[in-house]
Coordinates of C-alpha atoms in Angstrom, one line a residue:
M6 CA 0.2 0.2 -0.1
I7 CA 2.9 2.3 0.9
V8 CA 4.5 1.7 -2.5
V9 CA 1.2 2.3 -4.1
I10 CA 0.8 5.4 -2.3
A11 CA 4.4 7.0 -3.1
T12 CA 3.8 5.7 -6.8
Y13 CA 1.1 7.9 -7.2
L14 CA 2.6 10.7 -5.3
S15 CA 5.9 10.3 -7.8
F16 CA 3.5 10.6 -10.9
T17 CA 1.5 13.7 -9.2
L18 CA 4.8 15.5 -8.8
I19 CA 5.9 14.3 -12.5
N20 CA 2.9 15.5 -14.1
I21 CA 3.1 18.8 -12.1
C22 CA 6.6 19.2 -13.1
S23 CA 6.1 18.5 -17.1
Y24 CA 3.7 21.6 -17.6
P25 CA 6.0 24.5 -16.5
I26 CA 8.9 23.0 -18.3
Y27 CA 8.0 23.6 -22.0
F28 CA 9.3 24.9 -25.2
I29 CA 7.3 27.0 -27.8
F30 CA 7.5 26.1 -31.7
I31 CA 6.6 29.0 -33.5
I32 CA 4.5 27.9 -36.7
N33 CA 3.6 31.2 -38.2
K34 CA 3.3 34.8 -36.5
N35 CA -0.4 33.9 -35.3
T36 CA 0.1 30.1 -34.5
K37 CA 2.6 28.6 -31.7
F38 CA 2.5 24.9 -30.6
R39 CA 3.6 24.2 -26.9
E40 CA 5.2 21.3 -26.1
D41 CA 6.1 19.9 -22.8
G42 CA 6.7 16.4 -21.2
H43 CA 3.2 15.3 -20.5
L44 CA 3.1 12.5 -23.2
F45 CA 6.5 11.2 -21.6
A46 CA 4.7 11.0 -18.1
W47 CA 1.4 9.4 -19.2
M48 CA 3.2 6.8 -21.1
A49 CA 5.3 6.0 -18.3
S50 CA 2.2 6.1 -16.0
L51 CA 0.5 3.8 -18.3
W52 CA 3.4 1.2 -18.3
V53 CA 3.9 1.4 -14.7
G54 CA 0.2 1.3 -13.2
G55 CA -2.2 0.7 -16.1
I56 CA -5.1 2.8 -17.3
Y57 CA -5.8 4.0 -13.8
L58 CA -2.5 5.6 -13.0
L59 CA -2.7 7.1 -16.4
L60 CA -6.0 8.4 -15.8
Y61 CA -4.9 9.8 -12.6
S62 CA -1.9 11.6 -14.5
V63 CA -4.3 13.0 -17.2
F64 CA -6.5 14.4 -14.2
V65 CA -3.1 16.1 -12.5
Y66 CA -2.0 17.5 -15.7
I67 CA -5.3 19.1 -16.4
V68 CA -5.7 20.4 -12.7
T69 CA -1.9 21.8 -13.4
F70 CA -3.3 23.4 -16.9
W71 CA -6.1 25.0 -15.4
F72 CA -4.1 26.3 -12.3
F73 CA -1.6 28.1 -14.6
N74 CA -4.0 29.4 -17.0
R75 CA -7.2 30.3 -14.6
R76 CA -6.6 33.9 -15.1
K77 CA -6.5 33.8 -18.7
N78 CA -9.6 33.8 -20.9
K79 CA -8.3 32.6 -24.6
P80 CA -10.4 30.8 -27.0
E81 CA -7.8 27.9 -28.0
Y82 CA -8.2 26.7 -24.6
S83 CA -11.1 24.5 -25.4
R84 CA -9.3 23.3 -28.1
N85 CA -6.4 22.2 -25.8
F86 CA -8.4 20.3 -23.7
L87 CA -9.9 18.3 -27.1
L88 CA -6.3 17.6 -27.8
L89 CA -5.6 16.4 -24.2
I90 CA -8.4 14.2 -24.6
M91 CA -7.7 12.8 -28.0
Q92 CA -4.2 12.2 -26.7
T93 CA -5.3 10.1 -23.8
L94 CA -7.4 8.0 -26.1
C95 CA -5.0 7.4 -28.9
L96 CA -1.9 6.7 -26.2
Y97 CA -4.4 4.0 -24.8
I98 CA -5.4 2.3 -27.7
S99 CA -2.2 2.1 -29.4
F100 CA -0.6 0.9 -26.3
H101 CA -3.1 -2.2 -26.4
L102 CA -3.0 -2.5 -29.9
M103 CA 0.6 -3.1 -29.6
N104 CA 0.8 -5.3 -26.4
N105 CA -1.7 -7.7 -28.6
L106 CA 1.0 -8.3 -31.0
I107 CA 3.4 -11.2 -30.7
F108 CA 6.4 -9.4 -31.5
F109 CA 6.3 -7.0 -28.8
N110 CA 6.3 -9.8 -26.1
I111 CA 10.2 -9.7 -26.7
P112 CA 11.9 -8.1 -23.9
L113 CA 13.4 -4.9 -23.9
L114 CA 13.2 -4.5 -27.9
G115 CA 9.4 -5.0 -27.4
M116 CA 9.3 -2.4 -24.8
Y117 CA 11.3 0.0 -26.9
V118 CA 9.1 -0.5 -29.9
N119 CA 5.9 -0.7 -28.3
I120 CA 6.9 2.9 -26.7
I121 CA 8.1 4.6 -29.7
S122 CA 5.0 3.3 -31.6
C123 CA 2.6 4.6 -29.3
L124 CA 4.5 8.1 -28.6
Y125 CA 5.0 8.5 -32.4
S126 CA 1.3 7.3 -33.1
T127 CA -0.2 10.1 -30.5
Q128 CA 2.0 12.8 -31.6
I129 CA 1.0 12.5 -35.2
A130 CA -2.5 12.4 -34.5
T131 CA -2.0 15.3 -32.2
M132 CA -0.3 17.3 -35.0
I133 CA -2.9 16.5 -37.4
S134 CA -5.7 17.4 -35.1
F135 CA -3.9 20.7 -34.4
H136 CA -3.5 21.6 -37.9
L137 CA -7.3 21.0 -38.6
L138 CA -8.2 22.6 -35.3
N139 CA -6.4 25.8 -35.9
Q140 CA -6.6 25.8 -39.7
I141 CA -2.9 25.9 -40.3
P142 CA -1.5 25.2 -43.9
W143 CA 0.2 22.0 -44.4
E144 CA 3.2 23.5 -46.0
F145 CA 4.8 24.7 -42.4
R146 CA 6.7 21.6 -41.9
E147 CA 9.8 22.6 -39.6
W148 CA 7.9 22.5 -36.4
R149 CA 6.6 18.8 -37.2
R150 CA 10.1 17.5 -37.9
K151 CA 11.4 19.1 -34.8
I152 CA 8.8 17.3 -32.5
L153 CA 9.1 13.9 -34.3
I154 CA 13.1 14.0 -33.7
L155 CA 11.9 15.2 -30.0
T156 CA 9.5 12.1 -29.9
W157 CA 12.7 9.7 -30.6
V158 CA 15.0 10.9 -27.9
D159 CA 11.7 11.0 -25.5
A160 CA 11.2 7.3 -26.3
F161 CA 15.0 6.5 -25.1
S162 CA 14.6 8.3 -22.1
L163 CA 11.2 6.7 -21.2
C164 CA 12.6 3.2 -21.8
T165 CA 15.4 4.2 -19.4
F166 CA 12.4 5.3 -16.7
I167 CA 10.6 2.2 -17.0
L168 CA 13.6 -0.2 -16.6
I169 CA 14.7 1.7 -13.4
S170 CA 11.4 1.6 -12.0
K171 CA 11.2 -2.1 -12.6
I172 CA 14.9 -3.1 -11.5
L173 CA 14.9 -0.9 -8.5
P174 CA 12.3 -2.6 -6.6
I175 CA 13.2 -6.1 -7.2
I176 CA 17.0 -5.2 -6.1
E177 CA 15.7 -3.8 -2.8
G178 CA 12.6 -5.6 -1.5
N179 CA 12.7 -3.3 1.5
V180 CA 9.7 -0.6 1.2
T181 CA 12.1 2.2 2.6
Y182 CA 14.2 1.4 -0.3
Q183 CA 11.5 1.2 -2.6
I184 CA 10.3 4.7 -1.7
I185 CA 14.1 5.9 -2.2
A186 CA 13.6 4.5 -5.8
Q187 CA 10.6 6.4 -6.3
A188 CA 12.2 9.8 -5.3
F189 CA 15.4 8.9 -7.4
L190 CA 13.0 8.1 -10.6
L191 CA 11.3 11.4 -9.5
F192 CA 14.6 13.3 -9.7
F193 CA 15.7 11.5 -13.1
V194 CA 12.5 12.7 -14.7
V195 CA 12.6 16.3 -13.5
I196 CA 16.5 16.3 -14.4
R197 CA 15.4 15.0 -18.0
F198 CA 12.7 17.6 -18.4
T199 CA 15.0 20.3 -17.9
L200 CA 17.9 18.8 -19.8
R201 CA 15.3 18.1 -22.5
N202 CA 14.3 21.9 -22.8
I203 CA 18.0 23.4 -22.2
S204 CA 19.0 21.0 -25.3
I205 CA 16.1 22.2 -27.4
L206 CA 16.6 26.1 -26.6
H207 CA 20.1 25.7 -27.3
Q208 CA 19.6 24.0 -30.4
S209 CA 17.2 26.9 -31.4
K210 CA 19.9 29.5 -30.5
I211 CA 22.3 27.6 -32.8
T212 CA 19.9 27.5 -35.4
E213 CA 18.8 31.4 -35.0
T214 CA 22.4 32.4 -35.0
L215 CA 23.1 30.4 -38.2
E216 CA 20.2 32.1 -39.8
K217 CA 21.6 35.7 -38.5
V218 CA 24.8 34.7 -40.0
N219 CA 23.4 33.7 -43.1
V220 CA 21.3 36.7 -43.6
L221 CA 24.4 38.9 -42.8
N222 CA 26.5 36.8 -45.4
H223 CA 23.7 37.7 -47.8
K224 CA 23.8 41.2 -46.8
L225 CA 27.6 41.4 -47.4
E226 CA 27.6 39.6 -50.5
V227 CA 24.8 41.9 -52.1
T228 CA 26.9 45.0 -50.7
N229 CA 29.9 43.6 -52.2
D230 CA 28.0 43.2 -55.6
N231 CA 27.0 46.7 -55.3
I232 CA 30.3 48.2 -54.5
L233 CA 31.6 46.3 -57.6
A234 CA 28.7 47.1 -59.7
A235 CA 29.2 51.0 -58.6
F236 CA 33.1 50.5 -59.6
A237 CA 32.2 49.3 -62.9
A238 CA 29.7 52.0 -63.7
S239 CA 31.8 54.6 -62.3
L240 CA 34.3 53.3 -64.6
E241 CA 32.1 53.7 -67.5
K242 CA 31.1 57.3 -66.4
R243 CA 34.7 58.2 -67.0
D244 CA 33.8 57.9 -70.5
A245 CA 30.4 58.5 -72.0
Y246 CA 30.7 56.5 -74.9
T247 CA 31.0 53.2 -72.7
A248 CA 28.2 54.1 -70.2
G249 CA 25.8 51.0 -70.1
H250 CA 28.2 48.9 -71.9
S251 CA 28.6 46.3 -69.0
E252 CA 25.0 45.8 -68.5
R253 CA 24.2 45.3 -71.9
V254 CA 27.1 42.4 -72.6
A255 CA 25.7 41.0 -69.1
K256 CA 22.1 40.9 -70.7
Y257 CA 23.7 39.6 -74.1
A258 CA 25.8 36.8 -72.4
Y259 CA 22.9 35.6 -70.3
H260 CA 20.6 35.2 -73.2
I261 CA 23.4 33.6 -75.4
A262 CA 24.0 31.3 -72.5
A263 CA 20.0 30.2 -72.4
E264 CA 20.1 29.9 -76.0
I265 CA 22.9 27.3 -75.8
K266 CA 20.8 25.5 -72.8
L267 CA 23.2 26.5 -69.9
I268 CA 21.6 26.0 -66.4
P269 CA 20.0 29.0 -64.9
D270 CA 22.4 28.9 -62.0
H271 CA 25.3 29.5 -64.7
R272 CA 23.4 31.9 -66.4
Q273 CA 22.8 34.4 -63.3
I274 CA 27.0 33.8 -62.5
I275 CA 27.4 34.5 -66.3
Y276 CA 25.2 37.8 -66.2
L277 CA 26.9 38.9 -62.9
S278 CA 30.4 38.2 -64.5
G279 CA 29.2 40.5 -67.5
L280 CA 28.4 43.5 -65.0
L281 CA 32.1 43.1 -63.7
H282 CA 34.0 41.9 -66.7
D283 CA 35.5 45.1 -67.3
I284 CA 36.3 46.3 -63.5
G285 CA 40.2 45.8 -64.1
K286 CA 40.1 48.8 -66.4
I287 CA 39.9 51.2 -63.0
G288 CA 43.6 50.3 -63.3
I289 CA 44.1 51.3 -66.6
P290 CA 45.2 55.3 -67.1
D291 CA 42.5 57.2 -68.5
S292 CA 44.9 58.4 -71.2
I293 CA 45.0 55.0 -72.5
L294 CA 41.3 54.4 -72.3
H295 CA 40.0 57.6 -73.8
K296 CA 42.4 58.0 -76.5
E297 CA 41.0 58.6 -79.6
G298 CA 43.6 57.0 -82.0
P299 CA 44.8 53.4 -82.1
L300 CA 47.0 52.4 -79.2
S301 CA 50.6 52.2 -79.5
E302 CA 52.5 48.7 -78.7
H303 CA 53.3 49.9 -75.1
E304 CA 49.8 51.2 -74.7
Y305 CA 48.3 48.0 -76.2
L306 CA 50.5 46.0 -73.7
I307 CA 49.1 48.0 -70.3
M308 CA 45.4 47.7 -72.1
K309 CA 45.6 43.9 -72.0
Q310 CA 46.4 43.6 -68.3
H311 CA 43.0 44.9 -67.5
P312 CA 41.3 41.0 -67.3
V313 CA 44.3 40.1 -65.1
I314 CA 43.6 43.3 -63.0
G315 CA 39.9 42.4 -62.5
E316 CA 40.6 39.0 -61.5
E317 CA 42.7 39.6 -58.7
L318 CA 40.6 42.4 -57.8
L319 CA 37.2 40.1 -57.5
R320 CA 39.4 37.4 -56.1
G321 CA 40.1 39.5 -53.1
V322 CA 36.7 40.4 -52.7
Y323 CA 35.0 37.0 -53.2
Q324 CA 37.2 34.5 -51.9
F325 CA 35.5 34.7 -48.3
L326 CA 32.0 34.6 -49.3
P327 CA 30.2 31.7 -48.1
S328 CA 27.1 32.5 -49.9
L329 CA 28.8 31.8 -53.3
T330 CA 30.0 28.2 -53.9
D331 CA 33.6 27.7 -55.1
N332 CA 32.3 26.8 -58.4
A333 CA 30.6 29.9 -58.7
K334 CA 33.7 31.9 -57.8
K335 CA 35.7 30.3 -60.2
M336 CA 33.4 30.6 -63.0
I337 CA 33.4 34.6 -62.0
Y338 CA 37.3 34.9 -62.0
E339 CA 37.6 32.6 -65.4
I340 CA 35.4 34.9 -67.3
V341 CA 37.0 38.0 -66.1
L342 CA 40.3 36.6 -66.6
Y343 CA 39.6 35.1 -69.9
H344 CA 36.8 37.0 -71.9
H345 CA 39.8 38.3 -74.4
E346 CA 40.8 34.9 -75.4
R347 CA 40.6 33.6 -78.9
P348 CA 40.0 29.8 -80.0
D349 CA 43.2 30.2 -82.1
G350 CA 45.4 31.1 -79.2
L351 CA 45.9 35.0 -80.6
G352 CA 43.9 36.3 -77.4
Y353 CA 45.0 37.7 -74.1
P354 CA 46.2 37.7 -71.3
M355 CA 47.2 34.0 -71.5
G356 CA 47.1 33.3 -75.2
L357 CA 45.0 30.0 -74.4
N358 CA 43.7 27.8 -77.3
D359 CA 40.1 26.9 -77.8
K360 CA 39.9 23.7 -75.6
D361 CA 41.7 25.2 -72.8
I362 CA 39.3 28.4 -72.6
P363 CA 36.0 27.8 -70.6
I364 CA 32.9 27.9 -72.2
H365 CA 31.2 30.7 -70.3
S366 CA 34.3 32.9 -71.0
K367 CA 34.0 32.1 -74.8
I368 CA 30.1 33.5 -74.6
M369 CA 31.4 36.5 -72.9
A370 CA 34.1 37.3 -75.4
V371 CA 31.4 37.2 -78.2
A372 CA 28.7 39.5 -76.1
D373 CA 31.6 41.8 -75.6
A374 CA 32.8 42.1 -78.9
F375 CA 29.2 42.6 -80.3
D376 CA 28.3 45.3 -78.0
A377 CA 31.5 47.0 -78.6
M378 CA 30.8 46.9 -82.4
T379 CA 27.5 48.1 -82.2
S380 CA 28.0 50.9 -79.7
N381 CA 29.6 54.6 -80.3
R382 CA 33.2 55.0 -79.3
S383 CA 35.4 58.1 -79.1
Y384 CA 37.3 56.8 -82.3
R385 CA 34.5 55.4 -84.4
P386 CA 30.7 55.7 -85.0
A387 CA 28.6 52.3 -83.8
M388 CA 28.2 49.6 -86.6
T389 CA 24.8 48.3 -87.6
Q390 CA 23.8 44.9 -86.1
D391 CA 24.1 43.4 -89.3
K392 CA 27.7 44.6 -90.1
A393 CA 28.8 43.2 -86.5
I394 CA 27.2 39.8 -87.0
D395 CA 29.0 39.5 -90.2
I396 CA 32.4 40.2 -88.7
L397 CA 31.5 37.7 -85.8
R398 CA 30.7 35.4 -88.5
E399 CA 33.9 35.8 -90.2
G400 CA 35.9 35.6 -86.8
S401 CA 33.7 32.2 -86.1
G402 CA 36.5 29.5 -85.0
T403 CA 39.4 31.8 -84.8
Q404 CA 38.4 34.7 -82.9
F405 CA 35.0 33.8 -81.6
W406 CA 33.3 30.6 -80.5
T407 CA 31.4 29.5 -83.3
P408 CA 28.6 28.1 -80.9
A409 CA 28.0 31.2 -79.3
V410 CA 28.0 33.4 -82.6
H411 CA 25.3 31.0 -83.8
A412 CA 23.3 31.8 -80.6
L413 CA 23.5 35.4 -81.1
E414 CA 22.5 35.3 -84.5
V415 CA 19.3 33.2 -83.5
L416 CA 18.7 35.8 -80.8
L417 CA 18.8 38.6 -83.4
K418 CA 16.2 37.0 -85.9
K419 CA 14.0 36.7 -83.1
N420 CA 14.1 40.6 -82.9
Y421 CA 15.9 40.4 -79.5
T422 CA 17.6 43.7 -78.3
V423 CA 18.4 44.6 -74.8
Y424 CA 17.2 48.3 -75.6
E425 CA 17.5 50.8 -78.4
K426 CA 21.0 52.5 -78.5
T427 CA 21.5 56.0 -79.4
Y428 CA 23.8 56.2 -82.4
R429 CA 25.9 59.5 -82.0
P430 CA 28.4 61.0 -84.4
S431 CA 32.0 60.5 -83.5
V432 CA 34.1 63.1 -81.9
S433 CA 36.8 62.7 -84.5
K434 CA 36.1 63.0 -88.1
R435 CA 39.4 62.2 -88.4
N436 CA 39.3 58.6 -86.8
E437 CA 35.4 58.0 -87.5
N438 CA 36.5 55.1 -90.3
K439 CA 39.3 53.8 -88.0
Y440 CA 38.9 50.7 -86.0
R441 CA 40.8 49.4 -83.4
N442 CA 42.0 45.9 -83.3
E443 CA 38.8 44.2 -81.6
N444 CA 40.7 42.7 -78.8
A445 CA 41.8 45.9 -77.4
D446 CA 38.8 47.8 -77.9
V447 CA 35.9 45.9 -76.6

């Protein structure tokens, strides 16, 4: 009799302690799910004392629930009571269904499978009922995943609790020792509830911190991109004739890549690289960039360094950004460094042959050359699109990559245009019919 009283007293305290030690799962801005340890306590009471101890535990928990919320008047309390009744029925029915299966007569393994089956079936029924009662869209999945993980951990803890509750009375037949055993179990459960919530809170803080870090990394990436784009724009503003060049090149390259059927992620990288492809010209003197006549050999050598300068600049900016994959960074560096390479090996700065030039760099070369030829320059007026395509076609296979040239032709036949260009007269009549080497001015 004393042992029975001690057992009921223990479960009284266990159920009381299970309520205030809880965790809140935020489902959306209007709905929250409160998770405590009452299912753990109810399952333990059902296993240790059967239906009567279960009903007693439910009664104690409901009284505790009422006590903590007696001064509040919220409409969801009636829904909570319905959930508690549903959980009681589900737990009891699933427990007896599992016990009737022969497999669950196997010691230890059968106990664990029984416990985890009962807890999971009850939690799943709870989540479905909670969705229906609160009319929550089913796409909110994260909170359900966390609860099921928590249930798995609770099952292991509950097995430990039940094993100890069965073994201790056998080892110590004395009533005093059995009462001490009940006190030990109570202490075990309280500590378990506490550590459970500490673990959840710690994991939630880690997740929240990681989310904040990801947001900051994204903002840093956007800031860096904006700074670099501002650099590129300011570079173009140094010469009114090149204004908008990088944006047009980026759009041409993006659509050429789409025509060639490159994957969307690669197209986005190509577009970003197009905005930045001439960023290295920030290190080229204005006297060379804005020279109206052909460049001297020495000036041409300096001009050919702008891809190298640009690649080094971008490598310094992007190398520590976790939001960009290593492959994406590699593509950006290659496009900036190799967009003046030629299939015949006569390009710069490395003089690579066709097989060594990345596809995305060859796409950028065609887009860059086409926009340069169809835009006004200080030393010549803009060509027509037909004339520019003729030049690209003539250089196809030697100066330009053939598939990219064909893709651009298809786009133009579809009447594709980034936007209308303004045709302006050349500044110098003396140079209006002079054209630089195509690798120097684009």
